[in-house]
XYZ file of C-alpha atoms in Angstrom:
687
model
C 212.370 122.010 44.442
C 212.540 125.645 45.727
C 215.946 126.865 46.527
C 214.984 127.436 50.290
C 214.406 123.659 50.508
C 217.640 122.699 48.728
C 219.624 124.768 51.252
C 217.765 123.522 54.206
C 216.980 119.795 53.695
C 216.927 118.958 57.450
C 214.451 121.726 58.037
C 212.212 120.410 55.147
C 212.575 116.829 56.639
C 211.281 117.916 59.889
C 208.158 119.571 58.416
C 207.498 116.688 56.139
C 207.920 113.997 58.852
C 205.884 115.655 61.326
C 203.072 116.216 58.956
C 203.284 112.571 57.746
C 203.075 111.179 61.374
C 200.195 113.564 62.271
C 197.962 112.678 59.389
C 198.703 108.988 59.058
C 197.636 108.646 62.791
C 194.172 109.929 61.871
C 192.864 107.122 59.824
C 194.805 104.572 61.718
C 193.241 105.427 65.053
C 189.865 105.942 63.540
C 189.936 102.469 62.056
C 191.157 100.931 65.340
C 188.308 102.585 67.219
C 185.603 101.815 64.603
C 184.573 98.308 65.862
C 184.286 99.529 69.423
C 181.706 102.023 68.440
C 179.495 99.932 66.173
C 180.944 101.168 62.972
C 179.350 104.593 63.266
C 180.332 107.116 60.718
C 180.664 109.670 63.542
C 183.881 107.972 64.631
C 185.806 109.608 61.824
C 184.235 112.970 62.243
C 185.119 112.998 65.928
C 188.634 111.846 65.116
C 188.908 114.873 62.734
C 187.620 117.164 65.501
C 190.056 115.659 68.069
C 193.040 116.091 65.761
C 191.810 119.610 64.793
C 191.845 120.371 68.570
C 195.382 118.791 68.889
C 196.389 121.096 65.973
C 194.975 124.046 67.919
C 196.765 122.993 70.985
C 200.040 122.608 69.116
C 199.728 126.048 67.488
C 198.767 127.580 70.877
C 201.853 125.942 72.390
C 203.906 127.344 69.512
C 202.423 130.743 70.080
C 203.099 130.815 73.777
C 206.544 129.409 73.386
C 207.546 132.064 70.843
C 206.918 134.736 73.439
C 209.601 133.299 75.718
C 212.356 135.903 75.453
C 215.274 133.544 75.143
C 215.424 131.409 71.912
C 217.701 128.957 73.609
C 215.127 128.483 76.443
C 212.487 127.844 73.685
C 214.542 125.194 72.281
C 215.327 123.509 75.566
C 211.594 123.417 76.700
C 210.652 121.812 73.337
C 213.390 119.254 73.704
C 212.352 118.364 77.259
C 208.742 117.859 76.142
C 209.874 115.663 73.262
C 211.542 113.371 75.726
C 208.618 113.315 77.998
C 206.385 112.305 75.050
C 208.257 108.987 74.937
C 206.097 108.043 77.887
C 203.164 107.663 75.529
C 204.958 105.075 73.533
C 204.303 102.532 72.208
C 201.098 103.807 70.730
C 198.690 101.882 72.837
C 195.989 99.386 71.751
C 193.935 100.592 74.735
C 191.963 102.489 72.134
C 190.199 99.229 71.407
C 187.545 100.160 74.053
C 183.900 99.294 74.155
C 181.477 102.221 73.699
C 179.226 101.143 76.410
C 179.708 104.603 78.069
C 176.526 106.781 78.409
C 178.142 109.366 76.059
C 180.112 107.764 73.397
C 181.265 111.212 72.048
C 183.123 112.141 75.107
C 184.184 108.460 75.777
C 185.869 108.404 72.394
C 187.595 111.759 72.880
C 188.897 110.774 76.281
C 190.194 107.405 74.834
C 192.084 109.277 72.126
C 193.459 111.942 74.644
C 194.932 109.111 76.846
C 196.737 107.661 73.827
C 198.285 110.397 71.795
C 197.681 113.872 73.325
C 201.287 114.985 74.061
C 202.883 113.408 70.873
C 200.198 114.958 68.803
C 200.556 118.426 70.282
C 204.378 118.352 69.780
C 203.989 117.117 66.242
C 201.356 119.712 65.245
C 203.522 122.497 66.914
C 206.508 121.734 64.656
C 205.397 123.604 61.637
C 204.637 127.115 63.127
C 207.481 126.752 65.680
C 210.138 125.743 63.306
C 209.058 128.381 60.753
C 209.376 130.965 63.533
C 212.872 129.797 64.387
C 213.762 129.719 60.678
C 212.599 133.360 60.255
C 214.965 134.419 62.972
C 217.909 133.150 60.971
C 217.131 134.533 57.553
C 215.117 137.006 55.601
C 213.795 134.284 53.351
C 209.945 133.647 53.614
C 209.172 130.427 55.634
C 205.723 130.131 54.189
C 206.885 127.699 51.514
C 207.545 125.142 54.373
C 203.744 125.207 54.982
C 203.099 123.797 51.541
C 205.930 121.279 52.109
C 204.283 120.239 55.371
C 201.022 119.798 53.620
C 202.776 117.587 50.972
C 203.828 115.218 53.808
C 200.230 115.277 55.039
C 198.847 114.461 51.651
C 201.197 111.587 51.244
C 200.223 110.125 54.530
C 196.546 110.137 53.709
C 196.980 108.677 50.244
C 199.409 106.062 51.246
C 197.186 104.829 54.181
C 194.235 103.214 52.119
C 196.411 102.134 49.161
C 199.620 100.906 51.017
C 199.609 100.941 54.769
C 196.102 99.590 55.360
C 196.683 96.681 52.869
C 200.026 95.499 54.102
C 199.755 95.662 57.974
C 197.054 94.972 60.459
C 196.226 97.566 63.113
C 198.703 96.289 65.746
C 201.573 96.376 63.296
C 200.519 99.829 62.110
C 200.762 101.142 65.609
C 204.093 99.550 66.028
C 205.307 101.148 62.783
C 204.002 104.565 63.816
C 205.958 104.210 67.088
C 209.210 103.434 65.312
C 208.642 106.406 62.953
C 207.992 108.795 65.829
C 211.227 107.621 67.402
C 213.048 108.498 64.164
C 211.184 111.828 64.189
C 212.588 112.664 67.634
C 216.098 111.837 66.604
C 215.730 114.067 63.499
C 214.418 116.898 65.759
C 217.360 116.355 68.048
C 219.819 117.033 65.204
C 218.081 120.196 64.138
C 217.592 121.566 67.611
C 221.221 120.870 68.527
C 222.237 122.839 65.353
C 219.884 125.667 66.421
C 221.169 125.825 69.892
C 224.781 125.807 68.947
C 224.523 128.107 66.063
C 224.633 131.874 66.218
C 221.025 132.226 67.361
C 220.581 135.454 69.488
C 219.539 135.008 72.992
C 216.852 137.611 72.500
C 214.117 137.634 69.874
C 214.227 139.978 66.979
C 212.230 142.916 67.696
C 208.734 142.720 66.209
C 208.024 145.444 63.748
C 204.384 146.166 63.570
C 204.029 146.395 59.826
C 200.356 145.424 59.943
C 198.365 144.779 63.020
C 196.725 141.372 62.909
C 193.902 142.372 65.307
C 191.681 143.529 62.487
C 192.442 140.425 60.462
C 192.088 137.802 63.256
C 188.274 137.463 62.941
C 188.561 136.937 59.114
C 191.262 134.328 59.555
C 189.122 132.486 62.082
C 185.935 132.780 60.013
C 187.560 131.558 56.782
C 189.112 128.564 58.488
C 185.867 127.665 60.230
C 184.055 127.857 56.878
C 186.600 125.414 55.245
C 186.410 123.051 58.089
C 182.734 122.952 58.246
C 182.687 122.157 54.630
C 185.111 119.397 54.924
C 183.284 117.690 57.858
C 179.864 118.070 56.480
C 180.690 116.695 53.082
C 182.718 113.867 54.649
C 179.591 112.993 56.683
C 177.455 113.037 53.600
C 179.531 110.824 51.356
C 179.774 108.112 54.125
C 176.099 108.197 54.937
C 174.928 105.582 52.378
C 178.081 103.526 51.799
C 180.317 102.514 54.784
C 182.881 104.436 56.982
C 186.137 103.267 55.670
C 189.525 104.946 55.144
C 189.437 105.651 51.428
C 186.359 107.599 51.818
C 187.713 109.262 54.971
C 190.971 110.463 53.450
C 189.638 111.586 50.035
C 187.797 114.765 51.268
C 190.702 115.485 53.690
C 193.226 115.010 50.932
C 191.299 117.470 48.798
C 191.203 119.959 51.714
C 194.876 119.845 52.134
C 195.499 120.011 48.326
C 193.726 123.524 48.396
C 195.996 124.646 51.071
C 199.076 123.539 49.047
C 197.797 125.153 45.915
C 196.811 128.367 47.673
C 199.989 128.859 49.426
C 202.103 128.003 46.343
C 199.968 130.069 43.762
C 198.304 132.787 45.726
C 196.399 134.467 42.993
C 195.172 131.269 41.385
C 191.847 131.438 43.205
C 191.021 134.801 41.759
C 191.730 133.861 38.068
C 188.701 133.883 35.670
C 188.694 130.037 35.147
C 188.902 129.506 38.786
C 186.004 131.795 39.566
C 183.919 130.023 36.942
C 184.679 126.634 38.558
C 183.903 127.902 42.011
C 180.568 129.112 40.847
C 179.868 125.732 39.136
C 180.695 123.998 42.415
C 177.560 125.576 43.905
C 175.413 124.281 41.030
C 177.050 120.753 41.288
C 176.388 120.668 44.983
C 172.816 121.598 44.370
C 172.277 118.835 41.725
C 173.995 116.113 44.012
C 171.795 117.088 46.958
C 168.525 117.462 45.001
C 168.911 114.218 42.929
C 170.717 111.930 45.335
C 168.255 109.204 44.886
C 168.733 109.156 41.071
C 172.549 109.625 41.097
C 174.844 106.588 41.580
C 177.217 106.548 44.517
C 180.393 107.126 42.448
C 178.780 110.283 40.781
C 177.629 111.481 44.176
C 181.039 111.166 45.705
C 182.600 112.883 42.729
C 180.203 115.671 42.733
C 180.456 116.376 46.388
C 184.254 116.229 46.234
C 184.260 118.692 43.239
C 182.187 120.947 45.336
C 184.471 120.588 48.288
C 187.561 121.252 46.223
C 186.367 124.668 44.912
C 184.651 125.555 48.223
C 188.044 125.108 49.913
C 189.927 126.886 47.049
C 187.547 129.914 47.674
C 187.949 130.115 51.416
C 191.645 129.034 51.520
C 192.551 131.419 48.711
C 190.891 134.340 50.643
C 192.784 133.191 53.684
C 196.199 133.306 51.964
C 195.224 136.612 50.449
C 194.917 137.981 53.978
C 197.990 136.417 55.559
C 200.215 138.628 57.655
C 203.937 139.313 57.701
C 206.354 136.817 59.455
C 206.226 138.773 62.650
C 202.667 137.608 63.159
C 203.284 134.094 61.829
C 202.242 132.091 65.032
C 199.194 134.236 65.568
C 198.019 133.509 61.972
C 198.384 129.782 62.469
C 196.785 130.011 65.766
C 193.625 131.544 64.182
C 193.612 128.988 61.429
C 193.632 126.244 64.098
C 190.966 127.823 66.169
C 188.683 128.191 63.197
C 189.375 124.581 62.152
C 188.625 123.255 65.638
C 185.492 125.444 65.967
C 184.147 123.818 62.729
C 184.635 120.345 64.270
C 183.125 121.530 67.634
C 180.094 123.031 65.820
C 179.437 119.855 63.803
C 180.214 117.237 66.471
C 179.164 118.783 69.704
C 176.968 121.780 69.251
C 174.817 120.805 66.272
C 173.623 117.441 67.793
C 172.487 119.283 70.851
C 170.691 122.139 68.935
C 169.391 120.554 65.748
C 167.414 117.392 65.371
C 168.298 117.127 61.633
C 171.439 117.356 59.628
C 171.469 120.913 58.246
C 175.251 121.517 58.388
C 175.858 120.590 54.827
C 173.539 123.327 53.482
C 174.819 125.736 56.077
C 178.392 125.292 55.097
C 177.548 125.700 51.395
C 175.750 129.046 52.327
C 178.715 130.346 54.292
C 181.145 129.583 51.385
C 178.802 131.213 48.996
C 178.972 134.298 51.133
C 182.794 134.244 51.118
C 182.747 133.670 47.321
C 180.291 136.590 46.753
C 182.337 138.982 48.976
C 185.652 138.001 47.410
C 184.327 138.352 43.888
C 182.684 141.636 44.677
C 186.138 142.981 45.883
C 187.698 141.878 42.669
C 185.022 143.454 40.474
C 185.284 146.700 42.460
C 189.031 146.554 41.996
C 188.551 145.779 38.292
C 190.860 142.747 38.541
C 188.364 140.371 37.076
C 186.364 140.192 33.816
C 183.067 142.193 34.017
C 181.428 139.052 32.553
C 181.762 137.420 35.944
C 179.739 140.093 37.623
C 176.641 138.940 35.678
C 177.750 135.322 36.232
C 177.854 135.964 39.960
C 174.307 137.332 39.935
C 172.951 134.351 37.984
C 174.712 131.938 40.406
C 173.339 133.799 43.481
C 169.801 133.631 42.008
C 170.090 129.937 41.355
C 171.495 129.330 44.843
C 168.673 131.259 46.493
C 166.019 129.374 44.585
C 167.680 126.096 45.620
C 167.679 127.206 49.212
C 163.887 128.018 48.934
C 163.215 124.582 47.485
C 165.091 123.013 50.281
C 163.114 125.021 52.672
C 159.821 124.097 51.081
C 160.644 120.421 51.089
C 161.751 120.508 54.708
C 158.454 122.176 55.698
C 156.514 119.548 53.782
C 158.273 116.766 55.522
C 157.869 118.283 58.885
C 154.165 117.982 58.597
C 154.509 114.258 58.477
C 157.186 113.835 61.126
C 156.095 113.102 64.639
C 159.542 112.489 66.137
C 163.043 113.537 64.977
C 166.308 113.436 66.983
C 170.059 112.664 66.455
C 172.938 111.521 68.463
C 176.418 110.004 67.967
C 174.892 107.066 65.832
C 172.945 109.182 63.496
C 169.479 110.818 62.866
C 166.206 108.965 63.733
C 162.797 110.260 62.576
C 159.322 108.665 62.832
C 156.890 109.476 60.051
C 153.133 108.672 59.679
C 151.852 107.940 56.147
C 148.480 107.090 54.647
C 148.119 104.049 52.486
C 146.289 104.605 49.166
C 143.921 101.690 50.082
C 143.083 103.485 53.317
C 144.520 103.273 56.741
C 147.793 104.532 58.308
C 151.236 103.173 59.050
C 154.173 104.572 60.958
C 157.726 104.395 59.668
C 161.130 104.675 61.357
C 163.922 106.294 59.274
C 167.501 106.193 60.145
C 169.175 108.817 58.010
C 168.079 108.304 54.376
C 166.805 104.613 55.034
C 163.672 103.127 56.327
C 164.482 100.813 59.227
C 161.045 99.403 60.085
C 157.324 100.184 59.971
C 154.031 99.294 61.581
C 150.448 99.447 60.685
C 148.215 101.541 62.858
C 144.851 100.076 61.868
C 143.059 98.511 64.744
C 143.545 94.735 64.661
C 146.424 94.837 62.289
C 149.159 96.371 64.428
C 151.020 92.912 64.991
C 151.163 92.257 61.242
C 154.865 92.438 60.067
C 155.331 94.596 57.003
C 157.928 95.867 54.431
C 161.118 93.807 54.556
C 159.816 91.792 57.582
C 156.533 90.894 55.891
C 155.372 87.234 55.914
C 156.147 86.999 52.198
C 159.815 88.113 52.817
C 162.757 85.828 53.370
C 162.618 86.247 57.172
C 158.883 85.368 57.212
C 159.548 82.191 55.044
C 162.350 81.194 57.476
C 160.177 81.484 60.475
C 157.437 79.401 58.689
C 160.211 76.852 57.878
C 161.463 76.654 61.413
C 158.039 76.311 62.951
C 157.288 73.516 60.548
C 160.190 71.474 61.997
C 158.891 71.773 65.624
C 155.995 71.029 67.751
C 153.804 73.942 68.854
C 155.173 73.639 72.313
C 158.799 73.890 71.238
C 159.932 77.540 71.420
C 162.559 79.185 69.398
C 165.715 80.888 70.841
C 166.312 84.012 68.695
C 168.911 86.630 68.516
C 168.742 89.825 66.498
C 171.541 92.233 65.819
C 169.691 95.465 65.306
C 166.448 96.285 67.008
C 164.684 98.664 64.615
C 161.000 98.951 65.467
C 161.012 95.449 66.912
C 159.502 93.787 63.938
C 160.945 90.324 64.729
C 158.583 90.243 67.740
C 155.750 89.923 65.402
C 156.832 86.371 64.901
C 157.135 85.303 68.492
C 155.022 82.617 70.199
C 154.671 81.852 73.836
C 157.670 79.875 74.895
C 160.145 81.699 72.576
C 163.135 83.460 73.891
C 164.225 86.786 72.189
C 167.386 88.863 72.629
C 167.988 92.025 70.739
C 171.458 93.749 70.370
C 171.138 97.450 69.627
C 173.981 99.856 69.810
C 171.873 103.053 69.699
C 169.875 103.596 72.903
C 167.651 106.069 71.192
C 166.291 103.221 68.975
C 165.081 101.316 72.012
C 163.296 104.401 73.275
C 161.681 104.984 69.842
C 160.630 101.290 69.551
C 158.935 101.481 72.911
C 157.230 104.766 72.636
C 156.195 105.016 68.961
C 155.748 101.354 67.939
C 153.942 98.523 69.809
C 155.655 95.365 68.553
C 157.672 94.989 71.801
C 154.546 95.715 73.965
C 152.294 93.229 72.182
C 154.819 90.356 72.170
C 153.613 87.220 73.884
C 156.999 86.768 75.433
C 159.486 89.210 77.230
C 162.354 90.385 75.139
C 165.806 91.125 76.337
C 167.158 94.224 74.744
C 171.008 94.703 75.198
C 172.495 98.090 74.395
C 176.017 98.089 72.869
C 177.908 96.871 69.908
C 176.641 93.366 69.139
C 180.082 91.865 68.469
C 181.470 93.182 71.660
C 178.516 92.114 73.739
C 178.509 88.586 72.099
C 182.149 88.156 72.789
C 181.714 89.176 76.360
C 178.650 86.687 76.835
C 180.815 83.887 75.314
C 183.518 84.518 77.883
C 181.330 85.011 80.928
C 178.296 82.594 80.271
C 179.143 80.547 77.308
C 177.192 80.006 74.017
C 173.706 81.408 73.869
C 172.568 78.495 71.681
C 170.364 80.488 69.393
C 168.247 78.681 66.621
C 168.507 81.754 64.460
C 170.617 84.901 64.607
C 169.238 87.890 62.451
C 171.648 90.550 61.213
C 169.992 93.922 60.374
C 172.141 96.474 61.862
C 172.849 99.048 59.120
C 173.072 102.745 60.028
C 171.183 104.563 57.335
C 172.365 102.641 54.182
C 175.890 102.321 55.592
C 177.446 98.879 56.232
C 179.136 98.104 59.491
C 182.095 96.150 58.085
C 183.241 94.712 61.354
C 179.945 92.725 61.626
C 180.560 90.963 58.349
C 184.011 89.693 58.676
C 185.136 86.035 59.124
C 186.033 86.652 62.635
C 182.583 88.097 63.398
C 180.860 85.036 61.781
C 183.075 82.746 63.711
C 181.769 84.487 66.830
C 178.113 84.130 65.596
C 178.443 80.431 64.846
C 179.828 79.907 68.439
C 176.433 81.227 69.734
C 174.228 79.047 67.614
C 173.139 75.516 67.855
C 174.615 72.953 65.675
C 171.852 73.236 63.171
C 171.406 77.007 63.692
C 170.862 79.559 61.018
C 171.951 83.059 60.308
C 169.675 85.383 58.313
C 171.261 88.608 56.881
C 169.150 91.467 55.409
C 170.697 92.568 52.137
C 168.855 95.819 51.936
C 171.606 98.145 50.780
C 170.922 100.037 47.457
C 174.527 100.942 47.043
C 176.439 97.672 48.064
C 175.975 94.171 46.843
C 176.687 91.865 49.729
C 175.921 88.670 47.800
C 179.566 87.728 47.040
C 180.333 88.216 50.734
C 177.511 85.893 51.877
C 178.722 83.167 49.480
C 182.355 83.503 50.703
C 181.320 83.270 54.336
C 179.107 80.229 53.679
C 181.938 78.445 51.949
C 184.481 79.382 54.650
C 182.322 77.706 57.376
C 181.075 74.867 55.159
C 177.500 76.160 55.266
C 174.878 76.521 52.607
C 173.425 79.861 51.604
C 170.002 80.659 50.011
C 168.974 84.075 48.793
C 165.282 84.655 49.293
C 163.563 87.495 47.406
C 160.288 89.196 48.015
C 158.405 91.134 45.418
C 157.361 94.854 45.880
C 153.589 94.871 46.670
C 152.541 98.435 47.803
C 148.977 97.397 48.385
C 150.016 95.017 51.147
C 153.074 96.883 52.137
C 155.616 94.205 51.122
C 159.023 95.533 50.141
C 161.271 94.163 47.425
C 164.182 92.876 49.336
C 166.623 89.872 49.587
C 167.414 87.868 52.621
C 170.553 85.655 52.760
C 169.898 82.499 54.862
C 172.984 80.604 55.907
C 173.000 77.289 57.719
C 173.681 73.524 57.649
C 170.005 72.311 57.432
C 168.610 74.673 54.889
C 167.610 71.798 52.473
C 165.315 70.548 55.346
C 163.512 73.860 55.441
C 160.842 73.249 52.769
C 159.659 76.940 52.845
C 163.043 77.935 51.530
C 163.266 75.630 48.576
C 164.072 77.487 45.356
C 160.720 76.765 43.665
C 159.058 78.742 46.415
C 160.968 81.954 46.078
C 164.602 81.308 46.627
C 166.951 82.151 43.732
C 170.431 80.873 43.071
C 173.286 83.301 42.449
C 176.831 82.492 41.764
C 179.137 85.464 41.769
C 182.724 85.095 42.799
C 182.978 84.692 46.451
C 184.489 87.370 48.633
C 185.846 87.521 52.209
C 186.365 90.359 54.652
C 188.512 90.010 57.619
C 189.234 92.275 60.615
C 192.587 93.147 58.927
C 191.087 94.083 55.502
C 187.718 94.818 53.965
C 187.301 95.918 50.402
C 184.045 97.992 50.077
C 184.806 99.364 46.678
C 184.790 95.962 44.980
C 181.051 95.362 45.919
C 179.741 98.899 45.187
C 176.738 99.033 42.817
C 178.150 101.246 40.086
């Protein structure tokens, strides 16, 4: 431990505790908000942006407060606000709000603001403000406290998925945070009282303009922006095809913080020869992960992108520390860092969805970091502080990166020729493609992120034919055949579907049937109506309800009672990501309450990266039902996809079309259960 920390343990405790509280609050609130917003991966990105904005507000508050002439007045003002922040306690469960608002982005930000804005600002102000007060008392550099603060942040992030999340549910976690915040206020009171009563001058030390920060402010902002954009874009990418859950959230953020710790502790490390080689290698690893994402396993992709993030951040944060000012400009430096970080979140979460119809931020962040890397390395080469060998290596890396960028541009242009619609919103990116069959004829496909979410033939007379994983030969097709066989032609079915897609289920409807879709993304409904015709051609009218299915079903149960569905279909994945809150024991208990006694649940198991089979077995056993897994074989000539449907119910043996000799297969892995308190995605990843 550095001597400065041994001499000032109370100061160190304040930095550590404030950072721990600030960063443990991020995954805690994000997880609490996730079910209310359909399990969208944007929830975490917006939470990051919100807390980056809180950090900015805290640093701005510290900057303004440090300009107050009397240090004692500064201390009193800070103490009064700490007392006022108690009005926000206990940390409220009002964050469990429904996302039925027209704009879920601003609704989520408003919900967070109502819950934690003042405590968050004061916690984030602790580091720059206390460092400033410390610098008034001694000539020792306070920058070491910044690394200590980051260590508290890192402990918070790593302890959440491995310890806190597994031991306590959300309500208990909120209560625990409230208790810790109360302890933090008491700790602050001790330090502030000591400061106030000690020989602190009433007037601030005169600032000596050793180096004006004005020429550096833009570089501080830009470097912080680059690191923030890299963090957010890579976090978004690694949750695209798995599931938004805390471990994948905190891993990139922990790496991001580690680079701050390393750079502030070992200021010249990023300029060493080995570091420069690894920084260059990071660009090549990034290019490989992006170019061969379909061939790489999820763990390899996560490892590759995290490796790239580590050395991207080492590059920009190393350059940031290289340009740090003297202590007289301490608060301005931290303020510029906070503005840059929040601007990265603003760009990715607010500006990009308005300006761009596709996710291009990932490649943009890599290009920005490469610019920083090339500029920094060029400075070293010019100053002859690095091996001349790296100059040639830099040229090779630059050439490779340019070729990679050109290949991406070429791929993008070729795809654009086939895209007839592309847009993005809070819930993801949607695009509609037209394709030509080798046998002749055209069909239209809806893609959500990287995954196909429905398709329809365009040939005249064949528009109503269901295809891909909804084909007649699929599990859902066989289920409808089996259900029709147990009824007279005049007996209609009452069907519910979680996830609209292109409306493929409507291809199975007859007159007299009732159909209700639950779709959280309003843009999906617009696409299904304007670019596909399943809904328009249906012999019966469908009821499409916009919002999270679980929240809507719970509301319907309270207000109008059970819907008495004959079958409830679950196909609500965003890209290849799993909405875990729709697959818990509590969720299935809600589903069964909306089904008839002999009702059936059909779940599409279409994820390439997650094996939901153990979960289906566990859920069937919990509710004393039987489960059948019905496979279809890939037949490109007839547009039938290789896919598995899990059919769960009490009367499955009576459904002849689902008997094992007609396509169903028996699988007996160990059963698994998810609950609202705990869901273990790692255990069912396809490695």
